[in-house]
PDB file of N, CA, C and O in Angstrom:
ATOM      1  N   UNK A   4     102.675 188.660 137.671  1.00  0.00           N
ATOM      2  CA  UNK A   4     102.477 190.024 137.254  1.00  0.00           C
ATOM      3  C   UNK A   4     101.327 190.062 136.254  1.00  0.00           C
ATOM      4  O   UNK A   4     101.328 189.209 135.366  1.00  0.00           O
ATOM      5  N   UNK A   5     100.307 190.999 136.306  1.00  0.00           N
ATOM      6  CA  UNK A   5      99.034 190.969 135.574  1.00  0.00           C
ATOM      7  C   UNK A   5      99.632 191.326 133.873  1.00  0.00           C
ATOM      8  O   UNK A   5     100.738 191.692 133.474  1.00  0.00           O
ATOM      9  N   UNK A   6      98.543 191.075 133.260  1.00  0.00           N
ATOM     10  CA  UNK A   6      98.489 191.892 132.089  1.00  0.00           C
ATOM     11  C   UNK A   6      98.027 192.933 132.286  1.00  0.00           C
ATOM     12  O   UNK A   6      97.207 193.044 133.198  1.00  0.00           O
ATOM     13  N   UNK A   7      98.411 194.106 131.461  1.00  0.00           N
ATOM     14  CA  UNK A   7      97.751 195.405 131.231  1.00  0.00           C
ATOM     15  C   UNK A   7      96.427 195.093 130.427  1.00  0.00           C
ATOM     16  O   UNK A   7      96.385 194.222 129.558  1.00  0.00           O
ATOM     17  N   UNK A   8      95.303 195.909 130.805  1.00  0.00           N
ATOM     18  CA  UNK A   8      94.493 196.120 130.095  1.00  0.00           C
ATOM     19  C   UNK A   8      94.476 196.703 128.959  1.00  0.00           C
ATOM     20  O   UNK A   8      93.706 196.440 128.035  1.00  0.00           O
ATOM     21  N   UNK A   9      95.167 197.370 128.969  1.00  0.00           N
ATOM     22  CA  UNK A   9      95.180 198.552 127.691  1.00  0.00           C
ATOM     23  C   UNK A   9      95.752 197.661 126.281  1.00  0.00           C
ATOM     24  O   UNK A   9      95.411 197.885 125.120  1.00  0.00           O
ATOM     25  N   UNK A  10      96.638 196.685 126.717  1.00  0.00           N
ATOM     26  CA  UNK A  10      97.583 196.189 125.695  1.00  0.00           C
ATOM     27  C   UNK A  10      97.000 194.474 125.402  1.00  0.00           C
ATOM     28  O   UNK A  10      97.630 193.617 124.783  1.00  0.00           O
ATOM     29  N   UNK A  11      95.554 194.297 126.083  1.00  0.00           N
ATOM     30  CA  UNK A  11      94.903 193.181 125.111  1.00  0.00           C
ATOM     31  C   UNK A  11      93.777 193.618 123.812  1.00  0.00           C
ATOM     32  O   UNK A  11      93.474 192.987 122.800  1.00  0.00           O
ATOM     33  N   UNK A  12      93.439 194.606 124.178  1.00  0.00           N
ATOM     34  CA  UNK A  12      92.346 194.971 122.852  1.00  0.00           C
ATOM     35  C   UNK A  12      93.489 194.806 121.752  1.00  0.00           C
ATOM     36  O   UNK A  12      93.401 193.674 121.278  1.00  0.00           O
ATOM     37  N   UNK A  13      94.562 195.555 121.160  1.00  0.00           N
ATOM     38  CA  UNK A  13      95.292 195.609 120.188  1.00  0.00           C
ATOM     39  C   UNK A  13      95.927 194.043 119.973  1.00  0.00           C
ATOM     40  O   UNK A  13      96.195 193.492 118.905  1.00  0.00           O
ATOM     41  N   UNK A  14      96.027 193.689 120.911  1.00  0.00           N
ATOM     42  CA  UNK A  14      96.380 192.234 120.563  1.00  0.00           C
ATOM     43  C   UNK A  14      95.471 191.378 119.995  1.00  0.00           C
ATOM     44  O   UNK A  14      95.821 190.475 119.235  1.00  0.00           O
ATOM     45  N   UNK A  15      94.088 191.635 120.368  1.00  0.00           N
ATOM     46  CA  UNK A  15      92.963 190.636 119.985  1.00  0.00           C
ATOM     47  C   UNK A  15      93.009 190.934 118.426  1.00  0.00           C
ATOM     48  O   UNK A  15      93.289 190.105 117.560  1.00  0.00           O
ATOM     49  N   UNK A  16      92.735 192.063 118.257  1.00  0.00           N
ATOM     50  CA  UNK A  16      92.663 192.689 116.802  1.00  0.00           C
ATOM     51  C   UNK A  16      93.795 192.056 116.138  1.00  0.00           C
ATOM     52  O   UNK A  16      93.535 191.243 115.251  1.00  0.00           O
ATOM     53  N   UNK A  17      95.202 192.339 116.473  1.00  0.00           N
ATOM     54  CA  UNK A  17      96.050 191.519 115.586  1.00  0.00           C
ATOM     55  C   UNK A  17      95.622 190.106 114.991  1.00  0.00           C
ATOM     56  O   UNK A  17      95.343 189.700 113.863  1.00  0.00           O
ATOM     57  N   UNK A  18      95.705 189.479 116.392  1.00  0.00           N
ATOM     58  CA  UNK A  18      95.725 187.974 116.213  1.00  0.00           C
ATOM     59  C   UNK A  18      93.950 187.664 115.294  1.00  0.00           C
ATOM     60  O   UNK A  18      93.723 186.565 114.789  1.00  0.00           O
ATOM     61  N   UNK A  19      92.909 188.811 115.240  1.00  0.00           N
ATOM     62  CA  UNK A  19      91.813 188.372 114.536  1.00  0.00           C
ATOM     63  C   UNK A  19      92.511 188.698 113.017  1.00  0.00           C
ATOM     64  O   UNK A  19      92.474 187.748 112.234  1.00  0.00           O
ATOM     65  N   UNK A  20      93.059 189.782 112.594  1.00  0.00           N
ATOM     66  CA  UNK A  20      93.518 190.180 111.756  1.00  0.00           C
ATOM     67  C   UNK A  20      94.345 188.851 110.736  1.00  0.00           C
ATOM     68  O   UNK A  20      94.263 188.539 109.548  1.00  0.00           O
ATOM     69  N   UNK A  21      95.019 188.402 111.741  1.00  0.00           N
ATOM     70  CA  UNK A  21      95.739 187.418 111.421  1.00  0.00           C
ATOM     71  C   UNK A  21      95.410 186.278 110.881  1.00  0.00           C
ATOM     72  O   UNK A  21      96.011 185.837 109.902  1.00  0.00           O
ATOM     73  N   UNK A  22      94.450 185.683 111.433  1.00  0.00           N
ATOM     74  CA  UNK A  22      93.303 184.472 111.404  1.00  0.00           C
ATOM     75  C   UNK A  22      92.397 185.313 110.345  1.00  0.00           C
ATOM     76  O   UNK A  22      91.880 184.531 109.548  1.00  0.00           O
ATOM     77  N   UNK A  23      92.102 186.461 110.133  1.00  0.00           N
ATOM     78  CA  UNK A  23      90.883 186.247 108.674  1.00  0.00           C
ATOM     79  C   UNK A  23      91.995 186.195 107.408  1.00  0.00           C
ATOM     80  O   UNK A  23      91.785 185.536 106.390  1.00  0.00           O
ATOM     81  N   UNK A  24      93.369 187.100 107.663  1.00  0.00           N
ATOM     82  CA  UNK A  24      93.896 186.870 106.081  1.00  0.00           C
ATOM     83  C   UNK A  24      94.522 185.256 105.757  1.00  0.00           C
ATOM     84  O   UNK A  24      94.728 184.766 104.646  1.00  0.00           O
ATOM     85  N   UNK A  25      94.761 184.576 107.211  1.00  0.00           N
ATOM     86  CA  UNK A  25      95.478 183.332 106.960  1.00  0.00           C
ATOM     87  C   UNK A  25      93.931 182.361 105.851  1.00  0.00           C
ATOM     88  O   UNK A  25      93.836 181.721 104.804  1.00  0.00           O
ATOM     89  N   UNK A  26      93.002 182.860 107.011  1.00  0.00           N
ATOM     90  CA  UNK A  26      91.191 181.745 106.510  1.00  0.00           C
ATOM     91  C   UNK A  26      91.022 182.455 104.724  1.00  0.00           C
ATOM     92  O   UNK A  26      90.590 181.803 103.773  1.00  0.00           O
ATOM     93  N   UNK A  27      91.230 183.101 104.697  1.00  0.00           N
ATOM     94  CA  UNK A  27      90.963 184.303 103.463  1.00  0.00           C
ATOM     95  C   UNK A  27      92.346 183.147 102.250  1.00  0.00           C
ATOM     96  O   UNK A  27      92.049 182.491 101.251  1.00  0.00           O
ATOM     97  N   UNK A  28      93.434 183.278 102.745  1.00  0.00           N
ATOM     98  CA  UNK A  28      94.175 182.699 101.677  1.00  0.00           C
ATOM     99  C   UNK A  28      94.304 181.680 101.668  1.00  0.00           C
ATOM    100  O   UNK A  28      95.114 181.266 100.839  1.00  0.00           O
ATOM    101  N   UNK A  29      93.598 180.642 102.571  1.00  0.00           N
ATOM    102  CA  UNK A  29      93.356 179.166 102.023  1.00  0.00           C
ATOM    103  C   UNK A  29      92.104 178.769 101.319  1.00  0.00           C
ATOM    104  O   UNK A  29      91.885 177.816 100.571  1.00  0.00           O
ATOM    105  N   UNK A  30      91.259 179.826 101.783  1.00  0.00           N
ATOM    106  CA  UNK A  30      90.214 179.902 100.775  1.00  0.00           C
ATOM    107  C   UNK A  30      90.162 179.603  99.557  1.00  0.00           C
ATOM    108  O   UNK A  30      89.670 178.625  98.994  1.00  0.00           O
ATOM    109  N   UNK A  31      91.325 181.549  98.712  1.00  0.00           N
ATOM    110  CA  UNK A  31      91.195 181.783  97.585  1.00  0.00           C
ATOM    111  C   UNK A  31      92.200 180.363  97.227  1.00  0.00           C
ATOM    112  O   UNK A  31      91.847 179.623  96.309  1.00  0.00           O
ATOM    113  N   UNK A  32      93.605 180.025  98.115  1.00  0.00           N
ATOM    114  CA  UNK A  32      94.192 179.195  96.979  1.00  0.00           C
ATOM    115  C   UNK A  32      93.299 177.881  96.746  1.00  0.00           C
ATOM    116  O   UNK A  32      93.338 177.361  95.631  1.00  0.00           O
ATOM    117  N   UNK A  33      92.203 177.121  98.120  1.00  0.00           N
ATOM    118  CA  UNK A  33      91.463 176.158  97.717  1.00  0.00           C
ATOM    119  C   UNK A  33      90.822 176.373  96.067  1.00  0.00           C
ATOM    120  O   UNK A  33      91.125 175.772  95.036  1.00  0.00           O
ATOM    121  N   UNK A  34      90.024 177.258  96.254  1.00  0.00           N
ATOM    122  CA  UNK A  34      89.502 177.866  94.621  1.00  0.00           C
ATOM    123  C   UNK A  34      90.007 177.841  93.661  1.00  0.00           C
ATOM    124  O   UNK A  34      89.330 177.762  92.635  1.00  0.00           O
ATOM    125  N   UNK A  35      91.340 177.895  93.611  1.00  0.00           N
ATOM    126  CA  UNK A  35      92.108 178.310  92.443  1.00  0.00           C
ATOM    127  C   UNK A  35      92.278 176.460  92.051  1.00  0.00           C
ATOM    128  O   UNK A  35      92.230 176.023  90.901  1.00  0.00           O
ATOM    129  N   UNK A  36      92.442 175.754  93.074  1.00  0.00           N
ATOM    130  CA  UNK A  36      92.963 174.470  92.961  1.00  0.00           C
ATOM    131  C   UNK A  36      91.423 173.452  93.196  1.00  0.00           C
ATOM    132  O   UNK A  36      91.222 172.538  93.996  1.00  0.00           O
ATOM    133  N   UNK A  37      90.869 173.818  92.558  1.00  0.00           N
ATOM    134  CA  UNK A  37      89.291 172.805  92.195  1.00  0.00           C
ATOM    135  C   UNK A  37      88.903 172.451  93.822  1.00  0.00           C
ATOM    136  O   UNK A  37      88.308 171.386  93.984  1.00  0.00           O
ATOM    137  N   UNK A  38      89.165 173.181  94.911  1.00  0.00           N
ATOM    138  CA  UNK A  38      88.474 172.824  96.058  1.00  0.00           C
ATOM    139  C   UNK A  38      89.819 171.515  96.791  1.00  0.00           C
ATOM    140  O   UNK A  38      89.559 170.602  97.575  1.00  0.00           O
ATOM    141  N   UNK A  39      90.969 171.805  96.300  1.00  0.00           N
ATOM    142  CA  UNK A  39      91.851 170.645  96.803  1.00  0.00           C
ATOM    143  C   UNK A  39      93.060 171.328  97.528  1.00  0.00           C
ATOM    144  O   UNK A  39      93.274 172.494  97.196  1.00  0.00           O
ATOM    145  N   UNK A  40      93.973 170.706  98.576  1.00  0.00           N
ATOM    146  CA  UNK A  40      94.771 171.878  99.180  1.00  0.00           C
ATOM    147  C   UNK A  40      95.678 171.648  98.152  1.00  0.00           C
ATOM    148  O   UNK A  40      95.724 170.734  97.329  1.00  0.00           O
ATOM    149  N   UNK A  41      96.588 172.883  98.369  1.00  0.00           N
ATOM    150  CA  UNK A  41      98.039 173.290  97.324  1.00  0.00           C
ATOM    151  C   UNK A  41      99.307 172.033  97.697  1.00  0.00           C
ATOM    152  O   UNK A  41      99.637 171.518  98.765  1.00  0.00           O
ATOM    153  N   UNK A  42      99.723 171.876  96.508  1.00  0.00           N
ATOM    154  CA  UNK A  42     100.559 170.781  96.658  1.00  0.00           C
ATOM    155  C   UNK A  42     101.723 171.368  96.536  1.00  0.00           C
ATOM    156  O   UNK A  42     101.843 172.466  95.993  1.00  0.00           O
ATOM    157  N   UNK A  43     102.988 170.502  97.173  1.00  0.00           N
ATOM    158  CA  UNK A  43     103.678 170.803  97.739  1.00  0.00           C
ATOM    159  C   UNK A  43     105.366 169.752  97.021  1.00  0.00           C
ATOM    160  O   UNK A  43     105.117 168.549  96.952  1.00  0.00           O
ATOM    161  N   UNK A  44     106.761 170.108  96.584  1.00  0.00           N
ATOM    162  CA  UNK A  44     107.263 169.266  96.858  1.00  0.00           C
ATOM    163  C   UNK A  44     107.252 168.669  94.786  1.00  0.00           C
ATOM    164  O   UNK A  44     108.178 167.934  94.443  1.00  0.00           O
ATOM    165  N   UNK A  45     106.648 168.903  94.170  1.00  0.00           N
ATOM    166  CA  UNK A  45     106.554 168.520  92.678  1.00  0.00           C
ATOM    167  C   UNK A  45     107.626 168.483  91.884  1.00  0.00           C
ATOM    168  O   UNK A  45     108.366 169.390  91.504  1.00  0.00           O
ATOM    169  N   UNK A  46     107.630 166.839  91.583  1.00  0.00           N
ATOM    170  CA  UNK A  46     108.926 166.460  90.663  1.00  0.00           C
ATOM    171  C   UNK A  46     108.562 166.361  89.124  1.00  0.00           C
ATOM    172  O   UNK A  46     107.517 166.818  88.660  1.00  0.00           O
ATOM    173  N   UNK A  47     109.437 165.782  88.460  1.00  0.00           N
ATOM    174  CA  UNK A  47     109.321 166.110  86.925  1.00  0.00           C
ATOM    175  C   UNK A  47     107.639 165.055  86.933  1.00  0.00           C
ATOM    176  O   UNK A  47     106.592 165.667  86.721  1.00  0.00           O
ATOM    177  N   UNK A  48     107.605 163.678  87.165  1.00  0.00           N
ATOM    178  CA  UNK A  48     106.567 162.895  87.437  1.00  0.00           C
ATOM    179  C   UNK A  48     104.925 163.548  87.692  1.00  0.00           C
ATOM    180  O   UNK A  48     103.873 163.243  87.131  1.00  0.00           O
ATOM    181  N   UNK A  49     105.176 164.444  88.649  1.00  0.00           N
ATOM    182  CA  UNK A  49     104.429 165.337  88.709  1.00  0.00           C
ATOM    183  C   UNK A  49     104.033 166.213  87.820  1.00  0.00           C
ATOM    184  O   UNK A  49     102.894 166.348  87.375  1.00  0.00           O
ATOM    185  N   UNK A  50     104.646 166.600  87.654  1.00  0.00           N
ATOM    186  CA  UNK A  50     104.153 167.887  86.121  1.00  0.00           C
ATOM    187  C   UNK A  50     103.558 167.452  85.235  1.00  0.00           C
ATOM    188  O   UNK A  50     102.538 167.869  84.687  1.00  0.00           O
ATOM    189  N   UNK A  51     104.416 166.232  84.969  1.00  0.00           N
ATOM    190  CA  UNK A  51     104.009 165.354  83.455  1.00  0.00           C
ATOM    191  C   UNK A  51     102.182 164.893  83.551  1.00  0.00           C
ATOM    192  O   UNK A  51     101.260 164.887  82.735  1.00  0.00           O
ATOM    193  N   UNK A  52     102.318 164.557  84.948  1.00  0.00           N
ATOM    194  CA  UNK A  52     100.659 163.959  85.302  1.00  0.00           C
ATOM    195  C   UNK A  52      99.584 165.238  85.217  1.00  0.00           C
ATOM    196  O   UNK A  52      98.362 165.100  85.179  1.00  0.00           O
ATOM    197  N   UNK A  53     100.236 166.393  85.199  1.00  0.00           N
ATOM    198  CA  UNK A  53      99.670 167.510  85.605  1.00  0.00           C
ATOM    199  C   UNK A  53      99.080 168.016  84.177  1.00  0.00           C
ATOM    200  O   UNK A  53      97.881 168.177  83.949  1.00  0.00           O
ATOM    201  N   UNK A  54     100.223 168.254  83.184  1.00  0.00           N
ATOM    202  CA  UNK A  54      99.659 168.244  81.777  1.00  0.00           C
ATOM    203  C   UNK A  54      98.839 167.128  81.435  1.00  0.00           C
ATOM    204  O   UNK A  54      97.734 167.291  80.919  1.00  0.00           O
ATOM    205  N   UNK A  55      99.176 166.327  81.617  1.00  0.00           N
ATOM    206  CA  UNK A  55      98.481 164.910  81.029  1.00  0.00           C
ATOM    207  C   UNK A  55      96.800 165.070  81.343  1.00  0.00           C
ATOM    208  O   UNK A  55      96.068 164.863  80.375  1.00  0.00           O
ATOM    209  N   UNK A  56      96.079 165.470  82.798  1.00  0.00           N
ATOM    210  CA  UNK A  56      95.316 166.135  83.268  1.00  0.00           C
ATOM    211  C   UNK A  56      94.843 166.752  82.707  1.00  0.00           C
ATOM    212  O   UNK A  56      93.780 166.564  82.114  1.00  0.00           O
ATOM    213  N   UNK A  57      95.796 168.093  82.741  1.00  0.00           N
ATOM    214  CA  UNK A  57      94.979 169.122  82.039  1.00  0.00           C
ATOM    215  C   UNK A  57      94.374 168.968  80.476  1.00  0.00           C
ATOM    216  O   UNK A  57      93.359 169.435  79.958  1.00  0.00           O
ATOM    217  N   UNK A  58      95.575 168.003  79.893  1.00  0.00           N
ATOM    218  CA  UNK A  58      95.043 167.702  78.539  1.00  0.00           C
ATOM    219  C   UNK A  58      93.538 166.811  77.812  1.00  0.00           C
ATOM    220  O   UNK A  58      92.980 166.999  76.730  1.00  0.00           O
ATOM    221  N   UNK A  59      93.163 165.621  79.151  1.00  0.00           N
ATOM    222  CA  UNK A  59      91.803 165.164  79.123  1.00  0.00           C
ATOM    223  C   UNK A  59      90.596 165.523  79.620  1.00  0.00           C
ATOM    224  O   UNK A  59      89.460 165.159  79.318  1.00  0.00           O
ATOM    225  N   UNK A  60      91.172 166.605  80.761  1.00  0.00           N
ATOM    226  CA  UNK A  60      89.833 166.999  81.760  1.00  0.00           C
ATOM    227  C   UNK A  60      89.785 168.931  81.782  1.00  0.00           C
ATOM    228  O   UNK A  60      88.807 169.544  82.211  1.00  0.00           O
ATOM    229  N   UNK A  61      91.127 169.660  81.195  1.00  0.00           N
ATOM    230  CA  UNK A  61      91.257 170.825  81.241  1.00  0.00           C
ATOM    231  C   UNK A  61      91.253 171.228  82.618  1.00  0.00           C
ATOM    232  O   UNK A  61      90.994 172.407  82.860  1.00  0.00           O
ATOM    233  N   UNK A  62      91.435 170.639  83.318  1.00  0.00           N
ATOM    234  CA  UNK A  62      91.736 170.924  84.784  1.00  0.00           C
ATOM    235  C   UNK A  62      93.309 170.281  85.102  1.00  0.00           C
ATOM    236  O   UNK A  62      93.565 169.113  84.810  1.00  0.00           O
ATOM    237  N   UNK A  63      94.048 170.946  85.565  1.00  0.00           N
ATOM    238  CA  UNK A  63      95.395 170.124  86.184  1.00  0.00           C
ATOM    239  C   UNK A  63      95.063 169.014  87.687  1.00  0.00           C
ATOM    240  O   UNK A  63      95.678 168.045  88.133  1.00  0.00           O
ATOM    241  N   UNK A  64      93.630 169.825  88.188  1.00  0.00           N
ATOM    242  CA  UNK A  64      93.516 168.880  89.481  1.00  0.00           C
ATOM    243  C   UNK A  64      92.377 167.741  89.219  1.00  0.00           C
ATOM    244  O   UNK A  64      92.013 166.961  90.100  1.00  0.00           O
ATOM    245  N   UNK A  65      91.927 167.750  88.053  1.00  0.00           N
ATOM    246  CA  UNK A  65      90.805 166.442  87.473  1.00  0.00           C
ATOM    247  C   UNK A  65      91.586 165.190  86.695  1.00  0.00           C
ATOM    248  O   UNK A  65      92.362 165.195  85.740  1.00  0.00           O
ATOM    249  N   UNK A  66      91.143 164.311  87.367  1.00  0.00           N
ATOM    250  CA  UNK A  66      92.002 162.606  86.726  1.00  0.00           C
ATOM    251  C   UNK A  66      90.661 161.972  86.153  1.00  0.00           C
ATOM    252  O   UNK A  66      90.715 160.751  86.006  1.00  0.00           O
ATOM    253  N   UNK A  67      89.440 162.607  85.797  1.00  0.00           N
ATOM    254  CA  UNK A  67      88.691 161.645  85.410  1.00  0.00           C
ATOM    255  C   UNK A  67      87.813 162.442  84.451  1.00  0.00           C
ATOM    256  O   UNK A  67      87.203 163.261  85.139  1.00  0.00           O
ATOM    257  N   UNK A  68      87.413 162.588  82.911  1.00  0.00           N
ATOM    258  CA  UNK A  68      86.547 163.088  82.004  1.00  0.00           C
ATOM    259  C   UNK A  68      84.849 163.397  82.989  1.00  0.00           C
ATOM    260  O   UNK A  68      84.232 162.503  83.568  1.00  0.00           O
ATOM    261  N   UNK A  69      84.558 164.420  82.946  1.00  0.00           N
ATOM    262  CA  UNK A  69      82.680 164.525  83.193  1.00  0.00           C
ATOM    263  C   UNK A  69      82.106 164.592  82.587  1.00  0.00           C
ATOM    264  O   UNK A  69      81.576 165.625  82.994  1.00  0.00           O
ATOM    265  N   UNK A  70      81.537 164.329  81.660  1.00  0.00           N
ATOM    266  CA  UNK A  70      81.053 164.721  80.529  1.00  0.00           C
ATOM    267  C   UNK A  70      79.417 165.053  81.353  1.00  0.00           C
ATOM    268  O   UNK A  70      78.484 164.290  81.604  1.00  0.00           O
ATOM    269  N   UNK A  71      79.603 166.483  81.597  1.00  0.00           N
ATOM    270  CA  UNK A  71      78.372 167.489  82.585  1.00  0.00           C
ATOM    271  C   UNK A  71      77.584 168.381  81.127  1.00  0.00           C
ATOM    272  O   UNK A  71      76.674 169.188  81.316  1.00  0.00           O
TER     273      UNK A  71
END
């Protein structure tokens, strides 16, 4: 049985719709997170490394001083 014509334009649009806000919010959260994906799953170990971070480099996602 065919597809209708009428009922792929609205579909394309969804599914583009879909794909720019999904590309759009890995974007902004890459950005937010120094260009690194969002982590996932964080135990106390974690956190602690996270301040510890933020406390030498002012970044939570930098493990190493730049002096830029």
């Amino acid at each position: 049985m065919p597809v209708p014509l009428l009922s792929v334009i609205p579909m394309g649009i969804i599914t583009v719709l879909f794909a720019v806000t999904g590309t759009g919010y890995s974007a902004v959260s890459r950005l937010a997170n120094d260009g690194k994906p969002l982590r996932h799953n964080l135990d106390n170990w974690d956190r602690m490394m996270m301040r510890r971070d933020y406390r030498l480099t002012g970044s939570t996602r930098g493990q190493a001083f730049r002096n830029e």
